[in-house]
mmCIF file of C-alpha atoms in Angstrom:
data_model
loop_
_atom_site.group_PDB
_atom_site.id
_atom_site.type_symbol
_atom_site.label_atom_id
_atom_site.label_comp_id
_atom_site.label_asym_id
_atom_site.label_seq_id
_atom_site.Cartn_x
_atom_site.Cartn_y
_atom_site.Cartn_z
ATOM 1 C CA UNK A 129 21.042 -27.337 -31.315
ATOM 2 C CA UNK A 130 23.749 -24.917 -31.063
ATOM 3 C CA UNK A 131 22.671 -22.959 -33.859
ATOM 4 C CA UNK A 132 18.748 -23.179 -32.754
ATOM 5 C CA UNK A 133 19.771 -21.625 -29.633
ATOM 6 C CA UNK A 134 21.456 -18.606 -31.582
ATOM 7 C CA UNK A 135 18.741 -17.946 -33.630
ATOM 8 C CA UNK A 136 16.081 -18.067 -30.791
ATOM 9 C CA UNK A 137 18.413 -15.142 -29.111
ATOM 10 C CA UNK A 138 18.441 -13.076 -32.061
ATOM 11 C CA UNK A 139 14.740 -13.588 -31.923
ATOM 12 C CA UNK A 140 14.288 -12.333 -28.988
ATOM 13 C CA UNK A 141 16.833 -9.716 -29.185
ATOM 14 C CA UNK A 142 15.183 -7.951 -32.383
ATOM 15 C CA UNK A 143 11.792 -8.063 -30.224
ATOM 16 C CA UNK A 144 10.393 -10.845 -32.180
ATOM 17 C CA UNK A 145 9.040 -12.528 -29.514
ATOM 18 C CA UNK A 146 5.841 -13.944 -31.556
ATOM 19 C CA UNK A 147 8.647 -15.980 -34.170
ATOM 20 C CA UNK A 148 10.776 -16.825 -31.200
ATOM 21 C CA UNK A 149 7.994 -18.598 -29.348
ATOM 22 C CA UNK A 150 7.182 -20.888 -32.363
ATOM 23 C CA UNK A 151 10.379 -21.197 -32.752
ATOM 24 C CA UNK A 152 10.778 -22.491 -29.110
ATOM 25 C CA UNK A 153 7.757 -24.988 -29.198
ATOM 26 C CA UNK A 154 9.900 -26.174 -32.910
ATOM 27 C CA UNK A 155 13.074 -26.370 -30.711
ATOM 28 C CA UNK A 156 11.102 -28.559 -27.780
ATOM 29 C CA UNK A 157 9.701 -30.624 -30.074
ATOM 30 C CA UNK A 158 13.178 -31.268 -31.916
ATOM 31 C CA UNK A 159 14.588 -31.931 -28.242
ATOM 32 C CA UNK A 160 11.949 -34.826 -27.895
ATOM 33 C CA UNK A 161 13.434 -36.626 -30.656
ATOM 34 C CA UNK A 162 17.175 -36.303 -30.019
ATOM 35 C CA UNK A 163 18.751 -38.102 -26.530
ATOM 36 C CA UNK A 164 21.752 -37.297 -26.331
ATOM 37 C CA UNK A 165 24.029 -36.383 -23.192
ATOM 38 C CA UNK A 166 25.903 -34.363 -24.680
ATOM 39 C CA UNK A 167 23.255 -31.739 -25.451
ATOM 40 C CA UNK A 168 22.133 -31.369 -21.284
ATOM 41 C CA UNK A 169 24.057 -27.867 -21.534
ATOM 42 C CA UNK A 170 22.447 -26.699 -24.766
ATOM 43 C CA UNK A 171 19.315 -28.207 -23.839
ATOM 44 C CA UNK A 172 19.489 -25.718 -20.891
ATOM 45 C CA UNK A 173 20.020 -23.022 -22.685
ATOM 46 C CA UNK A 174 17.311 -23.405 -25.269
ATOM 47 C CA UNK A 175 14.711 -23.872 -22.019
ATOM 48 C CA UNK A 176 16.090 -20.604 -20.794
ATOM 49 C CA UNK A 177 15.722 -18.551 -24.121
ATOM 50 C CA UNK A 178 11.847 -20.046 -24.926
ATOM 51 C CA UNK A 179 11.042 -19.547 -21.369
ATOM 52 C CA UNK A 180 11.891 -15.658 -21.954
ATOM 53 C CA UNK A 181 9.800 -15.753 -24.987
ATOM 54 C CA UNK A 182 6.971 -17.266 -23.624
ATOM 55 C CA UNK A 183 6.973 -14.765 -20.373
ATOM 56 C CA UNK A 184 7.690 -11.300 -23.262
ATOM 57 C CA UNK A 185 4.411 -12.634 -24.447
ATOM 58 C CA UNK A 186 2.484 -13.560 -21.398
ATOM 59 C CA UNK A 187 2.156 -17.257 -21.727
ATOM 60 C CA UNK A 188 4.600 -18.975 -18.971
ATOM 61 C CA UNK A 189 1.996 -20.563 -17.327
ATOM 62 C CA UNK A 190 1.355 -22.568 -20.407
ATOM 63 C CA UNK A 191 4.582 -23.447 -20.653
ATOM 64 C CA UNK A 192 4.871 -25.219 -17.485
ATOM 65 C CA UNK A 193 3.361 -28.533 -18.277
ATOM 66 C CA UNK A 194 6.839 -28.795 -21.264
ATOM 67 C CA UNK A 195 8.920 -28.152 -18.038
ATOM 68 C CA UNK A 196 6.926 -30.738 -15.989
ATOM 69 C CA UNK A 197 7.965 -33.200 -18.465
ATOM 70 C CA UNK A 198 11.614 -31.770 -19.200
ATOM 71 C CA UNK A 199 12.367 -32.011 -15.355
ATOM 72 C CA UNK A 200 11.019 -35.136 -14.948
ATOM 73 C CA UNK A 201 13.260 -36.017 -17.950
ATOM 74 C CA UNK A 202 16.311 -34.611 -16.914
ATOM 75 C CA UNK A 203 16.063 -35.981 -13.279
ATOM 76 C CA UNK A 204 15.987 -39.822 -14.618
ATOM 77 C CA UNK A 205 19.037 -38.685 -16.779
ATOM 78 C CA UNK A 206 20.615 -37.046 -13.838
ATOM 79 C CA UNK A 207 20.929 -34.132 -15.885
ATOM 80 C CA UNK A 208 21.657 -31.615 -13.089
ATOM 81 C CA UNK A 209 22.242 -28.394 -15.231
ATOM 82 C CA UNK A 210 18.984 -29.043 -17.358
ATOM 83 C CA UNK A 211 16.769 -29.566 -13.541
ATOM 84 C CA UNK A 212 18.886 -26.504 -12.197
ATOM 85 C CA UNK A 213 16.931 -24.460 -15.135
ATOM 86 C CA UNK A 214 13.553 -26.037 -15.566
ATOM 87 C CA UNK A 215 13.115 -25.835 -11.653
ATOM 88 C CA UNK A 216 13.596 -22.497 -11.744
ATOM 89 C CA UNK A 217 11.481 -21.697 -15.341
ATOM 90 C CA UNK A 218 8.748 -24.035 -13.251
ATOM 91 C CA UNK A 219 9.008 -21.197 -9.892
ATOM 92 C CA UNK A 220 9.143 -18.596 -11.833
ATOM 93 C CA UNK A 221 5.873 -19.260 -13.963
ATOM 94 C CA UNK A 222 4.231 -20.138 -10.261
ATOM 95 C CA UNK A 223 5.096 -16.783 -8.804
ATOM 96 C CA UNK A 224 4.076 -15.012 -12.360
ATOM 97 C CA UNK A 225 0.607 -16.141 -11.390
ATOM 98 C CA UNK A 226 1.257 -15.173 -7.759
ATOM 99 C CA UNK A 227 1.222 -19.062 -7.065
ATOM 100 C CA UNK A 228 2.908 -19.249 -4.150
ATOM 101 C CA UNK A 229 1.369 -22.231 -2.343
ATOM 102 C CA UNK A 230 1.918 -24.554 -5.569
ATOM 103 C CA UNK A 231 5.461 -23.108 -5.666
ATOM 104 C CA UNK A 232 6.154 -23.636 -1.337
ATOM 105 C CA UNK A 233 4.998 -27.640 -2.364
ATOM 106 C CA UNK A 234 6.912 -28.116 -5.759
ATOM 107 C CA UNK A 235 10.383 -26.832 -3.465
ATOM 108 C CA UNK A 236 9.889 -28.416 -1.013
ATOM 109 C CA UNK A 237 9.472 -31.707 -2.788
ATOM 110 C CA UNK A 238 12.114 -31.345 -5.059
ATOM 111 C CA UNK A 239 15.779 -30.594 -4.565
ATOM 112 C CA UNK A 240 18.109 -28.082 -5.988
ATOM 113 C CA UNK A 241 20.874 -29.854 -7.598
ATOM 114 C CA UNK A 242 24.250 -29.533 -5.535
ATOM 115 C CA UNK A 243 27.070 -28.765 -8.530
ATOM 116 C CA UNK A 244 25.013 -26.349 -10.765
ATOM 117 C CA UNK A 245 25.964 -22.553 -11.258
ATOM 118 C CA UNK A 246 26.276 -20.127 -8.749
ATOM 119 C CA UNK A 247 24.110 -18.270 -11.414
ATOM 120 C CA UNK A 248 20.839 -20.558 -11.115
ATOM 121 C CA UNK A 249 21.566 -21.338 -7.726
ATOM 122 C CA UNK A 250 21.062 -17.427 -6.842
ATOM 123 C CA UNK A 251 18.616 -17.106 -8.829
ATOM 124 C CA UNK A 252 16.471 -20.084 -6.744
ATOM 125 C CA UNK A 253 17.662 -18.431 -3.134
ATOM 126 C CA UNK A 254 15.851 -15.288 -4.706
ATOM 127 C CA UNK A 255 12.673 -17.544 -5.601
ATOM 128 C CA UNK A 256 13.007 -19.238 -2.155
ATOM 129 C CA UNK A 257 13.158 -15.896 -0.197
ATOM 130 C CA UNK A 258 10.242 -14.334 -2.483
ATOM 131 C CA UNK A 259 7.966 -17.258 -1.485
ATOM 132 C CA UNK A 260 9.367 -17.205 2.449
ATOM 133 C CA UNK A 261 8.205 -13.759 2.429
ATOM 134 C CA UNK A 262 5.181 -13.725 1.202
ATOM 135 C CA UNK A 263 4.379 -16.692 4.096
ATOM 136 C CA UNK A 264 5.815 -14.228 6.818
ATOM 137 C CA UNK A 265 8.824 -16.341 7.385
ATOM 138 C CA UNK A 266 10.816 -13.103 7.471
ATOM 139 C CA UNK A 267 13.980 -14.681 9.025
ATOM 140 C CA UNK A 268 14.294 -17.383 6.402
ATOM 141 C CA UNK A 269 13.814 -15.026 3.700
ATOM 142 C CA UNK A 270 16.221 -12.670 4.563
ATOM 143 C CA UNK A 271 18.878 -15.749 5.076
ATOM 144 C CA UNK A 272 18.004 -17.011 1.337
ATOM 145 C CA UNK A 273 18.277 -13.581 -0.124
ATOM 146 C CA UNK A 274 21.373 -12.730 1.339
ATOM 147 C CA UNK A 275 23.162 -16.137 0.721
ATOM 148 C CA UNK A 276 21.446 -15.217 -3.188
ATOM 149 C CA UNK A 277 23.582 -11.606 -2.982
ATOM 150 C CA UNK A 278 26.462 -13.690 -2.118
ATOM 151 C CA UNK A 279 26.098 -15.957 -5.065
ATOM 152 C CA UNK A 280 25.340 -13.513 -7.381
ATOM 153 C CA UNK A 281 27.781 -12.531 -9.985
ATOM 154 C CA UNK A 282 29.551 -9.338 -8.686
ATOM 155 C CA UNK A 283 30.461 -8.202 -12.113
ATOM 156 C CA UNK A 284 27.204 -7.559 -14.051
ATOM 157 C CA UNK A 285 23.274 -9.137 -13.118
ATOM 158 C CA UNK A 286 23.033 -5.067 -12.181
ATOM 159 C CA UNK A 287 19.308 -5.603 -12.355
ATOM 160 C CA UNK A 288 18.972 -8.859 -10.024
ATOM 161 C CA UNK A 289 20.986 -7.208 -7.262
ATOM 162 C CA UNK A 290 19.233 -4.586 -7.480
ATOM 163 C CA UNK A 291 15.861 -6.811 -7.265
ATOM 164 C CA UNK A 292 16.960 -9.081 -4.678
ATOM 165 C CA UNK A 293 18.570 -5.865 -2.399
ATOM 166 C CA UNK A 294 14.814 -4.115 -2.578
ATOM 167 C CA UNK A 295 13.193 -7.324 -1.658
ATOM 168 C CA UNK A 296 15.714 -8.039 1.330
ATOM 169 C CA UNK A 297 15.755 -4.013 2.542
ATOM 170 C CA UNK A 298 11.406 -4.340 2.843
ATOM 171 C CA UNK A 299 12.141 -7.792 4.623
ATOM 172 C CA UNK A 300 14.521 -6.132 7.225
ATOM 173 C CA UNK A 301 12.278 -3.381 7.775
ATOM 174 C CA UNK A 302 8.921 -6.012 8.523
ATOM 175 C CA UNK A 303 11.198 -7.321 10.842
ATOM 176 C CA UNK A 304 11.720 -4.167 12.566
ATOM 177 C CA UNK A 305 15.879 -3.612 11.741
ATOM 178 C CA UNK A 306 17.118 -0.755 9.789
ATOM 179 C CA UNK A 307 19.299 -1.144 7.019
ATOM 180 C CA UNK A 308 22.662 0.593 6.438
ATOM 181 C CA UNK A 309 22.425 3.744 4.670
ATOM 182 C CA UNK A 310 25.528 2.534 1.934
ATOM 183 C CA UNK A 311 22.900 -0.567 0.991
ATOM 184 C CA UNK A 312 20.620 2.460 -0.524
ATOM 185 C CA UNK A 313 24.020 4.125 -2.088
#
């Protein structure tokens, strides 16, 4: 698995995104035969990198029924890394498609695991406070996006900050505050 998950990313690296996607669907059908626990962390991974393949080429949404079944899988196996990642592959193909109503009801009947990485965990707050915005729950958004700056990585993720500062500066200005003149240094 180790090696699959190499050769997806120098896939998708060299721009092969058409290889790397069958590829990926070769990888998830090679994860359906092999349970083991030890493989929840590469399992992860390999979501991740087909999930980027599949978005390079347009297709996420089609994707999402594989991450249906691989969250539903790693919930019974209280795999909390692998649900940290396909919830968040699962939100991100429902906001591609500007899906926000499916993606409100799929958080709020699901949980975000507790011990995960600050890295997924920020990048659900930034999910969480797209989708609050969009409903006009201003206040709420701007609490998940900054608690998401917070657990973002300080060194590198340049282009997240920079994503999830834009989104929170238009948030404070629908509510009617002005933002600091060093957040747009």
């Amino acid at each position: 698995m180790f090696v699959y998950v190499l050769v997806l990313m120098k896939l998708i690296d060299d721009g092969d995104f058409k290889s790397a996607k069958e590829f990926g669907d070769y990888i998830i059908q090679r994860m359906k035969s092999v349970n083991r626990r030890t493989l929840d962390y590469l399992a992860a991974k390999a979501y991740y990198f087909i999930s980027v393949a599949y978005e390079k080429m347009n297709l996420l949404p089609s994707l999402r029924p594989y991450m249906f079944e691989a969250y539903k899988s790693s919930c019974l196996h209280l795999d909390q890394i692998g649900q940290a990642t396909t919830m968040n592959i699962i939100v991100r193909s429902y906001l591609q498609q500007n899906l926000y109503e499916q993606a409100r009801n799929f958080i709020s009947k699901t949980s975000f695991p507790e011990s995960v990485s600050n890295n997924q965990y920020a990048r659900y707050l930034f999910y969480v406070g797209r989708i609050k915005a969009v409903q006009l729950e201003y206040s709420a958004a701007q609490a998940s996006l900054i608690q998401a700056l917070r657990k973002a990585p300080e060194v590198g993720a340049v282009g997240f900050r920079v994503q999830v500062q834009k989104l929170l500066v238009i948030i404070e200005l629908l509510m009617g505050e002005i933002p600091q003149r060093s957040v747009f240094a």
